[in-house]
Structures are given as structure tokens and as C-alpha cells.
Tab-separated table of C-alpha atoms and ligand atoms in Angstrom:
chain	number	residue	atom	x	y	z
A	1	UNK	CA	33.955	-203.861	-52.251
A	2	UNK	CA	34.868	-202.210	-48.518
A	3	UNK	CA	36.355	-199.227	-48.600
A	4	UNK	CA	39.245	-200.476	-46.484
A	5	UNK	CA	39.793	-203.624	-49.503
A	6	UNK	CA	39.298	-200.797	-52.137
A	7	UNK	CA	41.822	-198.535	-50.497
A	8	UNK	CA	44.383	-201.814	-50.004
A	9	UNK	CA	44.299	-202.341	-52.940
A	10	UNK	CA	44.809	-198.473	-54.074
A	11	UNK	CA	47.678	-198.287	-52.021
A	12	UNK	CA	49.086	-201.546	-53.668
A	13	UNK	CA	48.583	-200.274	-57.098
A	14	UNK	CA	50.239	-197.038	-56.351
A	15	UNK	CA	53.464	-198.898	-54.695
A	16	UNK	CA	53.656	-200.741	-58.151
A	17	UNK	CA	53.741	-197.419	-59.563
A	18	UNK	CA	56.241	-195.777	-57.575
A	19	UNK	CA	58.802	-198.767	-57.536
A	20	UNK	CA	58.481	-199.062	-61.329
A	21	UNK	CA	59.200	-194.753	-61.277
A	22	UNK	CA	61.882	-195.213	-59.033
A	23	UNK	CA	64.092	-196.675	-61.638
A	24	UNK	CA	63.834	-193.124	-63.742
A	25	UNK	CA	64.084	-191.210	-60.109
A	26	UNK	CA	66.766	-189.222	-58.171
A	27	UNK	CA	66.910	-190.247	-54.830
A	28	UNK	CA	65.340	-186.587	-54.093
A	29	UNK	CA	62.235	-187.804	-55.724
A	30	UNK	CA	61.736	-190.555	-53.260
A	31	UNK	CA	59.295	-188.625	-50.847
A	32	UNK	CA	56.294	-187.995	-53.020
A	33	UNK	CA	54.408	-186.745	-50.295
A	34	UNK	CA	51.619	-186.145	-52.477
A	35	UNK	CA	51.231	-189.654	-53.899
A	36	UNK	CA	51.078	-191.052	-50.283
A	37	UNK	CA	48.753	-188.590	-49.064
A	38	UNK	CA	46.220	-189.595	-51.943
A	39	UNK	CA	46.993	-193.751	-51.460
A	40	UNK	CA	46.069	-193.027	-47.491
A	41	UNK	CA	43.925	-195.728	-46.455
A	42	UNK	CA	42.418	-193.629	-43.597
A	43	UNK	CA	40.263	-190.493	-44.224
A	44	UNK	CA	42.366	-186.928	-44.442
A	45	UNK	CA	42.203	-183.970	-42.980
A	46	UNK	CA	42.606	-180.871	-44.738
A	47	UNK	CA	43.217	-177.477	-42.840
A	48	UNK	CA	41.214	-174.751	-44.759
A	49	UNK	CA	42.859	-171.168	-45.824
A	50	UNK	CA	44.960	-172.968	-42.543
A	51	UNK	CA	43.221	-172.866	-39.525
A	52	UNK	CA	40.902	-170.180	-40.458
A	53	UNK	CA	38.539	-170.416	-36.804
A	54	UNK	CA	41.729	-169.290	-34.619
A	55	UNK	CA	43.854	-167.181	-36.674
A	56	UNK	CA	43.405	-165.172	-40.184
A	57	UNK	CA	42.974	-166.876	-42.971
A	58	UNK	CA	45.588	-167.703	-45.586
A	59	UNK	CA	48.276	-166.468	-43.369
A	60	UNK	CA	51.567	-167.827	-41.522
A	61	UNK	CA	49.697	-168.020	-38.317
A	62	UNK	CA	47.168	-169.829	-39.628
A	63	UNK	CA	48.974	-172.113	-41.409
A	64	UNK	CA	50.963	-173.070	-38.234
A	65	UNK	CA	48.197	-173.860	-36.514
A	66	UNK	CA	46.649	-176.233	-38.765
A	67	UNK	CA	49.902	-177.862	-38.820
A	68	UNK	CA	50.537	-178.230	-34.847
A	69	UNK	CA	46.503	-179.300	-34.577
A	70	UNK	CA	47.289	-182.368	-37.207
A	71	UNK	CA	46.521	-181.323	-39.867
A	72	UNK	CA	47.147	-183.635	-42.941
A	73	UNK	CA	47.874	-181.475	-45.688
A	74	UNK	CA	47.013	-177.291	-45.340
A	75	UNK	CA	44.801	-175.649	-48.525
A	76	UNK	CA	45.507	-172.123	-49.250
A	77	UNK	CA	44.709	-169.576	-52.357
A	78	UNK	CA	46.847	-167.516	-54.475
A	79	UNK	CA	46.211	-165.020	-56.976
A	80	UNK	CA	48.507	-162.875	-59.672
A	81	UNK	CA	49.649	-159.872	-57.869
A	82	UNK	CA	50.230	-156.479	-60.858
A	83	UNK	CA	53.622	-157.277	-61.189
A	84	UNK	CA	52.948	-160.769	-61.672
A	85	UNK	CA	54.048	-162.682	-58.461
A	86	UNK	CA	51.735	-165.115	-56.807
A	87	UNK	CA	50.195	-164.351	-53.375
A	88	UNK	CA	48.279	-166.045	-51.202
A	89	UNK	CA	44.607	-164.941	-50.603
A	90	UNK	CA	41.002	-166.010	-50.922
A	91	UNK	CA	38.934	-163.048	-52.605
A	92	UNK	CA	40.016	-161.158	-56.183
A	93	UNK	CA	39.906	-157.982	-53.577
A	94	UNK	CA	42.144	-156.927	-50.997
A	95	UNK	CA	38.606	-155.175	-48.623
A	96	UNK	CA	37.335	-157.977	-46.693
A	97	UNK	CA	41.287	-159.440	-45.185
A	98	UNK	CA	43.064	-156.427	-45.237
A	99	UNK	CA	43.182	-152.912	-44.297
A	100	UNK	CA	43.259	-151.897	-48.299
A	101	UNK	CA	39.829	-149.879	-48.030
A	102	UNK	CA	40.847	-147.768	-44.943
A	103	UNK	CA	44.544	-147.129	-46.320
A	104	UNK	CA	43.796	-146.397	-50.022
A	105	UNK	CA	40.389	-145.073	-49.804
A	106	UNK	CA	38.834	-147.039	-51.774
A	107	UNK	CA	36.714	-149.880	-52.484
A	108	UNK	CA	36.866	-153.396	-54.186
A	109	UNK	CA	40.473	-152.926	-54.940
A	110	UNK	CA	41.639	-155.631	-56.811
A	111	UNK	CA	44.625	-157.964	-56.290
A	112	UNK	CA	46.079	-158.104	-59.784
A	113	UNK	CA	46.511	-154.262	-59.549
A	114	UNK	CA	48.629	-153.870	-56.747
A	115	UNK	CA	52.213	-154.990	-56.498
A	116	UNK	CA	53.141	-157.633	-54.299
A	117	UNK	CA	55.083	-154.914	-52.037
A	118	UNK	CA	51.660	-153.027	-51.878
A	119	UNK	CA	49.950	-156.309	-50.721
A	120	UNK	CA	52.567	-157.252	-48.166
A	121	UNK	CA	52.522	-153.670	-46.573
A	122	UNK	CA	48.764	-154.099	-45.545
A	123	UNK	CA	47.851	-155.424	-41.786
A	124	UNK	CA	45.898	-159.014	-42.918
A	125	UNK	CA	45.703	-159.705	-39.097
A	126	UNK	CA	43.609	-157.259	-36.970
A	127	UNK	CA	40.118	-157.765	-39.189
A	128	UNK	CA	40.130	-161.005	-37.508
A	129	UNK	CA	42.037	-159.976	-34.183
A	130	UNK	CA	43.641	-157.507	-32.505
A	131	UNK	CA	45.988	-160.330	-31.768
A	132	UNK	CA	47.074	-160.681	-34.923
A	133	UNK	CA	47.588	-156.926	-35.948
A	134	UNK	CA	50.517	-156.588	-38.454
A	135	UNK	CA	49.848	-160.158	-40.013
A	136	UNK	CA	51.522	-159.993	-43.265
A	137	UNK	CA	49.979	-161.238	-46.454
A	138	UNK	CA	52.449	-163.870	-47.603
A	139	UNK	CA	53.516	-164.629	-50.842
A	140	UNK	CA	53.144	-168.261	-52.253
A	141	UNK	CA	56.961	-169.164	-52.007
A	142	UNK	CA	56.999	-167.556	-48.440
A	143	UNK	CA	53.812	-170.093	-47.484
A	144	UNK	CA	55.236	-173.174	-48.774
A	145	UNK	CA	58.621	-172.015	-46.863
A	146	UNK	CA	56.954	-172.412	-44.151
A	147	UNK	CA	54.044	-175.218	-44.545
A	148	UNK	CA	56.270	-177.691	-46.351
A	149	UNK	CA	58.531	-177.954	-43.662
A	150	UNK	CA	56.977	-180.102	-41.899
A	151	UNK	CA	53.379	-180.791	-43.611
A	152	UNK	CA	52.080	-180.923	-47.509
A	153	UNK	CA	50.172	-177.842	-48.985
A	154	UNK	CA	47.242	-178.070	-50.964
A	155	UNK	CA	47.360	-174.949	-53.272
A	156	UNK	CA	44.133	-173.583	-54.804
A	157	UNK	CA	45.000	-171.581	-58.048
A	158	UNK	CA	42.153	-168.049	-58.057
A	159	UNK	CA	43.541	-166.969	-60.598
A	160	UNK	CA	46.126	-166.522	-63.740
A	161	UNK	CA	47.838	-169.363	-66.036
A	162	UNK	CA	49.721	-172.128	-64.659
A	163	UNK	CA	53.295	-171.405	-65.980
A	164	UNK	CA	54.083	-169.361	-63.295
A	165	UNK	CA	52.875	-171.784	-60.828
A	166	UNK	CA	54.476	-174.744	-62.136
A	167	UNK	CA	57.595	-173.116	-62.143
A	168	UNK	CA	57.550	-171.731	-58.299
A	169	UNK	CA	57.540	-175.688	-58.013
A	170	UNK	CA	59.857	-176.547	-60.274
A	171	UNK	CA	62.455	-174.478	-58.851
A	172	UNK	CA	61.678	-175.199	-55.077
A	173	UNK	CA	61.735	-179.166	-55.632
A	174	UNK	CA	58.080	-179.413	-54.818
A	175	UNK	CA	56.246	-181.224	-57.998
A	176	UNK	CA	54.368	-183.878	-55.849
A	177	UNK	CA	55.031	-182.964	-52.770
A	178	UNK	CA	52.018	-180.959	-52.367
A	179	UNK	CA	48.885	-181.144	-54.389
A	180	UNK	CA	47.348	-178.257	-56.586
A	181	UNK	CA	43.510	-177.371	-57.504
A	182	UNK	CA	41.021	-175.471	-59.188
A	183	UNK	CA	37.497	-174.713	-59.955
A	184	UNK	CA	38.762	-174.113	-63.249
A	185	UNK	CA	39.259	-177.181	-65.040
A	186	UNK	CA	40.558	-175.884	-68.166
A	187	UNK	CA	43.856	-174.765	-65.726
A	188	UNK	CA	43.899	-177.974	-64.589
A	189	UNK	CA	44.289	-179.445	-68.028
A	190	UNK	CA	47.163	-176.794	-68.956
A	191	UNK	CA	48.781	-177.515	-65.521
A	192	UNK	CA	48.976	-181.628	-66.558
A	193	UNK	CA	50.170	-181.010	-69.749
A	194	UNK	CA	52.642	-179.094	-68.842
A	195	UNK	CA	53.511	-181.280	-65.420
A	196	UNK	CA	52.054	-184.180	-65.741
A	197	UNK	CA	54.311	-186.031	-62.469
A	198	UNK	CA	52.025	-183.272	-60.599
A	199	UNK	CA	48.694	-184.130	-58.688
A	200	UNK	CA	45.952	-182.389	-59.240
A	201	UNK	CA	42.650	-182.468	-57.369
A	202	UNK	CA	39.770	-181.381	-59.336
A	203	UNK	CA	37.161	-178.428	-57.096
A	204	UNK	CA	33.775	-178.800	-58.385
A	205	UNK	CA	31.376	-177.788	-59.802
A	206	UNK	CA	33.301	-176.271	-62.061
A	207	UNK	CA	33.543	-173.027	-62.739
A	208	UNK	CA	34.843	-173.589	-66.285
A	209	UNK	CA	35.203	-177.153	-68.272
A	210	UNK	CA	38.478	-178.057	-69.829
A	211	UNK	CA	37.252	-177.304	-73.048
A	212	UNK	CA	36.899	-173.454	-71.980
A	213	UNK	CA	33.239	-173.238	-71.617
A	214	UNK	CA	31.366	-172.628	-68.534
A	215	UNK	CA	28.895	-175.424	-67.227
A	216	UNK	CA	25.351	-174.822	-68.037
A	217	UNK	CA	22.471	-177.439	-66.931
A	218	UNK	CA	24.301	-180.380	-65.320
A	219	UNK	CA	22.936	-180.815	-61.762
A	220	UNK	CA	25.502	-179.876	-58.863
A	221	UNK	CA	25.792	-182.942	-57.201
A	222	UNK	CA	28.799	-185.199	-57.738
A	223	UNK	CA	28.001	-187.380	-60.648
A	224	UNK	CA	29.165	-189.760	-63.257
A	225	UNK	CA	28.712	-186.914	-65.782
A	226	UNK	CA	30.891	-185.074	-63.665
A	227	UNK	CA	33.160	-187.317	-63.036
A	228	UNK	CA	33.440	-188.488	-67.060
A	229	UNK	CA	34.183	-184.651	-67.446
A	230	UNK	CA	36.691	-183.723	-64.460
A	231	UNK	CA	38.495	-187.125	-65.400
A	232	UNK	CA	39.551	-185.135	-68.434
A	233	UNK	CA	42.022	-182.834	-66.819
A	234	UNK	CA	44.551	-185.824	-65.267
A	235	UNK	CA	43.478	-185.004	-61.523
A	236	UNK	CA	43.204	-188.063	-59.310
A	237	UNK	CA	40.738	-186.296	-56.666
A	238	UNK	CA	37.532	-184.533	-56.709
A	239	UNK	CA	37.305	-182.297	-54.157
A	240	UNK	CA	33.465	-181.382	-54.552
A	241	UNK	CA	30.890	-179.581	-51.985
A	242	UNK	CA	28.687	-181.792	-49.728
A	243	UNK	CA	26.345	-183.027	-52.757
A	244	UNK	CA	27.454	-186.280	-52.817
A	245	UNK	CA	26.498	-189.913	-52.128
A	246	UNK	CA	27.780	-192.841	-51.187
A	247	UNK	CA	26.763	-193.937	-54.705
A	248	UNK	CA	28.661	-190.936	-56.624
A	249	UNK	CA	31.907	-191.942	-54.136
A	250	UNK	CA	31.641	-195.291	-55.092
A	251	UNK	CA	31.473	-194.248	-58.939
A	252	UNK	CA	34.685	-191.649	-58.480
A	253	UNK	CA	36.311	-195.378	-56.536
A	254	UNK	CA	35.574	-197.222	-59.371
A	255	UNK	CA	37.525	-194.680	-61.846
A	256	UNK	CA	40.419	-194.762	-59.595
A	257	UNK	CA	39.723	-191.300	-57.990
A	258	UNK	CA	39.997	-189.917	-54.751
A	259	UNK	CA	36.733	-187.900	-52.755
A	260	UNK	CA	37.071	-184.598	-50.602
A	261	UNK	CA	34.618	-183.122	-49.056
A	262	UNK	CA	34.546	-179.321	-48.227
A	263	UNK	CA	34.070	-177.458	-45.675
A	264	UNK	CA	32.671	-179.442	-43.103
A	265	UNK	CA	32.734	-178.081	-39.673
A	266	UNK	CA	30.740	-179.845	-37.541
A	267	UNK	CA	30.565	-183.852	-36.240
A	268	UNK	CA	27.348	-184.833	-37.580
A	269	UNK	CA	27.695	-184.041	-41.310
A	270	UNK	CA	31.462	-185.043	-40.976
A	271	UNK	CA	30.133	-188.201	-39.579
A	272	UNK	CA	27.648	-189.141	-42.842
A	273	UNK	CA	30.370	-188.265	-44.976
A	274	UNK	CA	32.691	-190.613	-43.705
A	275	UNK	CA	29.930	-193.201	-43.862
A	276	UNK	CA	29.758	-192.820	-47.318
A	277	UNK	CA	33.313	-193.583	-47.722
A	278	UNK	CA	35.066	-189.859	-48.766
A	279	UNK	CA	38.456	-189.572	-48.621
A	280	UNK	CA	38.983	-186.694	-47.098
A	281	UNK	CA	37.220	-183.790	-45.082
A	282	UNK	CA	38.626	-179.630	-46.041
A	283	UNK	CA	37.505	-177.825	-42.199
A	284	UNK	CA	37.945	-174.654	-40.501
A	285	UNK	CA	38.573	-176.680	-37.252
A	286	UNK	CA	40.650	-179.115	-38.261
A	287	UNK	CA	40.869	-180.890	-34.163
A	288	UNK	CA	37.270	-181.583	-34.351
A	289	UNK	CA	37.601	-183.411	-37.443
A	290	UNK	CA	40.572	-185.574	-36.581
A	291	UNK	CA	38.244	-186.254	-33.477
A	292	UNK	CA	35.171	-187.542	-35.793
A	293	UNK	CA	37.823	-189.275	-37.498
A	294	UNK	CA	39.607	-190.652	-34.212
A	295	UNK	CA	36.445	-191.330	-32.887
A	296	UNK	CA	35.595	-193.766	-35.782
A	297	UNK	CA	38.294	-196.047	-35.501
A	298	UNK	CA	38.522	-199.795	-33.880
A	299	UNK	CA	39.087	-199.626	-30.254
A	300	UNK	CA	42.753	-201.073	-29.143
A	301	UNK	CA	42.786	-204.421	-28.217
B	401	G3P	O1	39.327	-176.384	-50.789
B	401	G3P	C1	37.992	-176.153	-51.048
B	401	G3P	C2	37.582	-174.760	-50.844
B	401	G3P	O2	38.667	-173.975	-50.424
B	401	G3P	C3	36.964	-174.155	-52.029
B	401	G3P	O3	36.232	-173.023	-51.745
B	401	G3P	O4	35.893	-170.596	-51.780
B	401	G3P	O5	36.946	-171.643	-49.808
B	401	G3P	O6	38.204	-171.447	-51.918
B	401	G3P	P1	36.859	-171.624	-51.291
B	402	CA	CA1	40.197	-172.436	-51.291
């Protein structure tokens, strides 16, 4: 079946869905941004840690930028800060983003044991430019403040349980209007029992099965062994690495899932991606991927 007839019918399926919800929902629940995003019918773009090649990563400027360059939803980090708020950042360690080492002197200092008013006293900005000295780290709530006013967030847990997590939504009116993942499937699991309204896209490989153990001998590459496993945590996409094929997309179509691709930064492998029918690219440069993307489609009449 063409992706576009595939997708149709995806997006009809889903509209059943919703309309038979909306007789349990508030009127507040009728923008499921999330649920849209993953019935698109056209390939997404996904702006990673924001838009990470013009402005720090995992930071307000960033995420502003991917926004006002298109971007279709904007992925970000978070970790458990010492006195257990969540905070947005990439690495377990504060050296590589921040000014941590030259302020505490010390090395590999670790997130979970500093306080979140440590974390947000450090410059994030001038590692990556003296443009940006003074960046702030921001906490989670602060970054969906500010990306879910006008765009969708897709939130990668690093670390810690998903209680505190789901509640951050709960209370800010966001379950499924952004989309949360994980290399850790056994999260992912928790998080669905838990919430299961929420959407959950599913990072491989995995970095832990739901079942607690870690992986051992299964082949990287997107697979129907993977996909019979990630399946298991309730996530409608797999976001995996570029080791797929247009076969293993067409066996994640065929069990109703969604394909993302990350991180793709340039036209040519963004181009054989979308030839084999993924769903979605995660980039660093988020305009040249809505150009590949723009590129692609039918010429007006
Ligand atoms: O969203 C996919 C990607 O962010 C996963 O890898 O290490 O950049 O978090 P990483
Ligand atoms: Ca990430």
C-alpha cells in the first residue's frame, strides 16, 4: 500500500478515535496536538535539543529558533536535579554545557547532585557563544512555558521515574499535547500505565527492555524483533537511529506505528529516508530539512 493510502487511512482511523473520545472529553481536551502530529500525512520535522546549530542546546534560545524556522514539534532532555525537580539537559554532567567545571572546580559533576538553583546559576550560553553568555539552564516547566505556546514539545526523559513527569503534565494541562520518550523502555511502560491518554514514542535501541533487562545480542537495526518488543510499552512511534529500511518501516506501518529518524543533518541521507517512507526526521538544522521535505512535494498546478 502507498504511503500516502496508508497514512489516509491512519488519519481516518485516528478521527474515529477521537470523535468516539470526544463524548468522555472536556472541551479543553479537544486539541490533542499530539494525536494530530502522529496522524500527519506529510513527513515531520523535529527540532533537536531545539535548534542546536545556531544557539545552545536545550535552552530558551534554542528552542525559539526551532520554532520560528518551522519546526514541527521541538525534542529536548531533562534529568532529576538533587532536590528532585526536572531540568532540561542532554548529559548526566553539568562540564560539557555549562560553566560547572570552571566555577566549582571540579570535574564530571553530576546533575542529580546539584539543586536546581545551583543549575540555573551556571552560564549554559557562552560554551557555544559569546552571544549567548548568561543563557540560563531552564527547568522543564519553564521550557514547555515557552515551547508550547505556540509549537508541541517532544520530551526525552535521561533520567529518574515517571511520576514526577507525569504530574508536571498533569497539572499544566499538557497530557497529549506534546509527546514523551525514552531509551528506556521499562519508563515507558511505567509512564503508560500510569497515563495511558499520553503518547509515547519509543528511542531505540534500547537501552533497557520493559522487562528491566538490558538488550544483549539483537542486531541494531530496526526490526520486527524490535518492534514485537518496543510495541510492549503502549508507544505509537519508534524513533530509532538511521538503521532502518524501507522494509522495517513498512513492518512498524503494518503494526500501526509511526517511524522517526534521528539526527539527520544533511539532504542526501534525509532524502533516502523519506524514500523509504519515515515519518519523521529529528535535525540540528531543522530549515534544511523542511527544504528536503518542501522540495519533495508535487509542484502547484
Ligand atoms: O531524539 C533523538 C535523540 O535526541 C536521541 O539521542 O543522545 O541526542 O538524546 P540524544
Ligand atoms: Ca534527546
Amino acid at each position: 500500500m502507498k504511503n500516502y493510502a496508508r497514512n489516509g487511512l491512519f488519519a481516518v482511523a485516528l478521527a474515529m478515535a477521537l470523535a468516539h473520545g470526544a463524548m468522555n472529553m472536556n472541551a479543553s481536551d479537544a486539541d490533542l496536538a499530539a494525536l494530530k502530529l502522529v496522524a500527519s500525512r506529510r513527513p515531520l520535522v523535529i527540532g533537536h535539543r531545539g535548534y542546536c546549530q545556531v544557539a545552545p542546546e536545550n535552552t530558551l534560545p534554542s528552542f525559539k529558533l526551532a520554532m520560528s524556522a518551522g519546526a514541527d514539534l521541538v525534542e529536548l532532555d531533562y534529568h532529576h536535579t538533587k532536590d528532585g525537580k526536572l531540568i532540561v539537559i542532554h548529559d548526566g554532567e553539568l562540564d560539557r554545557t555549562t560553566d560547572a567545571t570552571n566555577r566549582w572546580q571540579e570535574k564530571k559533576i553530576k546533575v542529580e547532585t546539584k539543586t536546581a538553583a545551583e543549575i540555573q546559576s551556571l552560564d549554559a550560553g557562552s560554551w557555544f557563544d559569546a552571544k549567548y553568555a548568561g543563557t540560563k539552564i531552564p527547568l522543564l516547566e519553564e521550557a514547555l512555558d515557552a515551547i508550547q505556546a505556540g509549537g508541541v514539545t517532544l520530551i526525552e526523559r535521561k533520567g529518574g521515574d515517571p511520576g514526577a513527569c507525569i504530574k508536571l503534565l498533569r497539572d499544566k494541562g499538557l497530557i497529549n499535547k506534546l509527546i514523551v520518550q525514552s531509551f528506556d523502555w521499562q519508563y515507558l511502560r511505567a509512564f503508560h500505565e500510569q497515563e495511558p491518554e499520553q503518547v509515547l514514542g519509543v528511542l531505540g535501541p534500547a537501552a533497557r527492555l520493559v522487562d528491566g533487562t538490558k538488550p544483549s545480542g539483537i542486531p541494531k537495526a530496526l526490526s520486527a524483533r524490535w518492534l514485537d518488543e518496543l510495541r510492549k510499552t503502549g508507544a505509537k512511534v519508534a524513533v530509532w537511529n538511521q538503521e532502518v529500511t524501507k522494509e522495517s518501516v513498512h513492518l512498524a506501518h503494518d503494526r500501526g506505528l509511526k517511524v522517526w529518524v534521528y539526527t539527520i543533518n544533511d539532504l542526501e541521507t534525509a532524502n533516502k529516508l523519506l524514500d523509504m517512507g519515515v515519518d519523521g526526521l529529528i535535525t540540528n538544522n531543522t530549515p534544511l530539512i523542511r527544504k528536503a521535505i518542501a522540495l519533495r512535494s508535487e509542484k502547484p498546478a
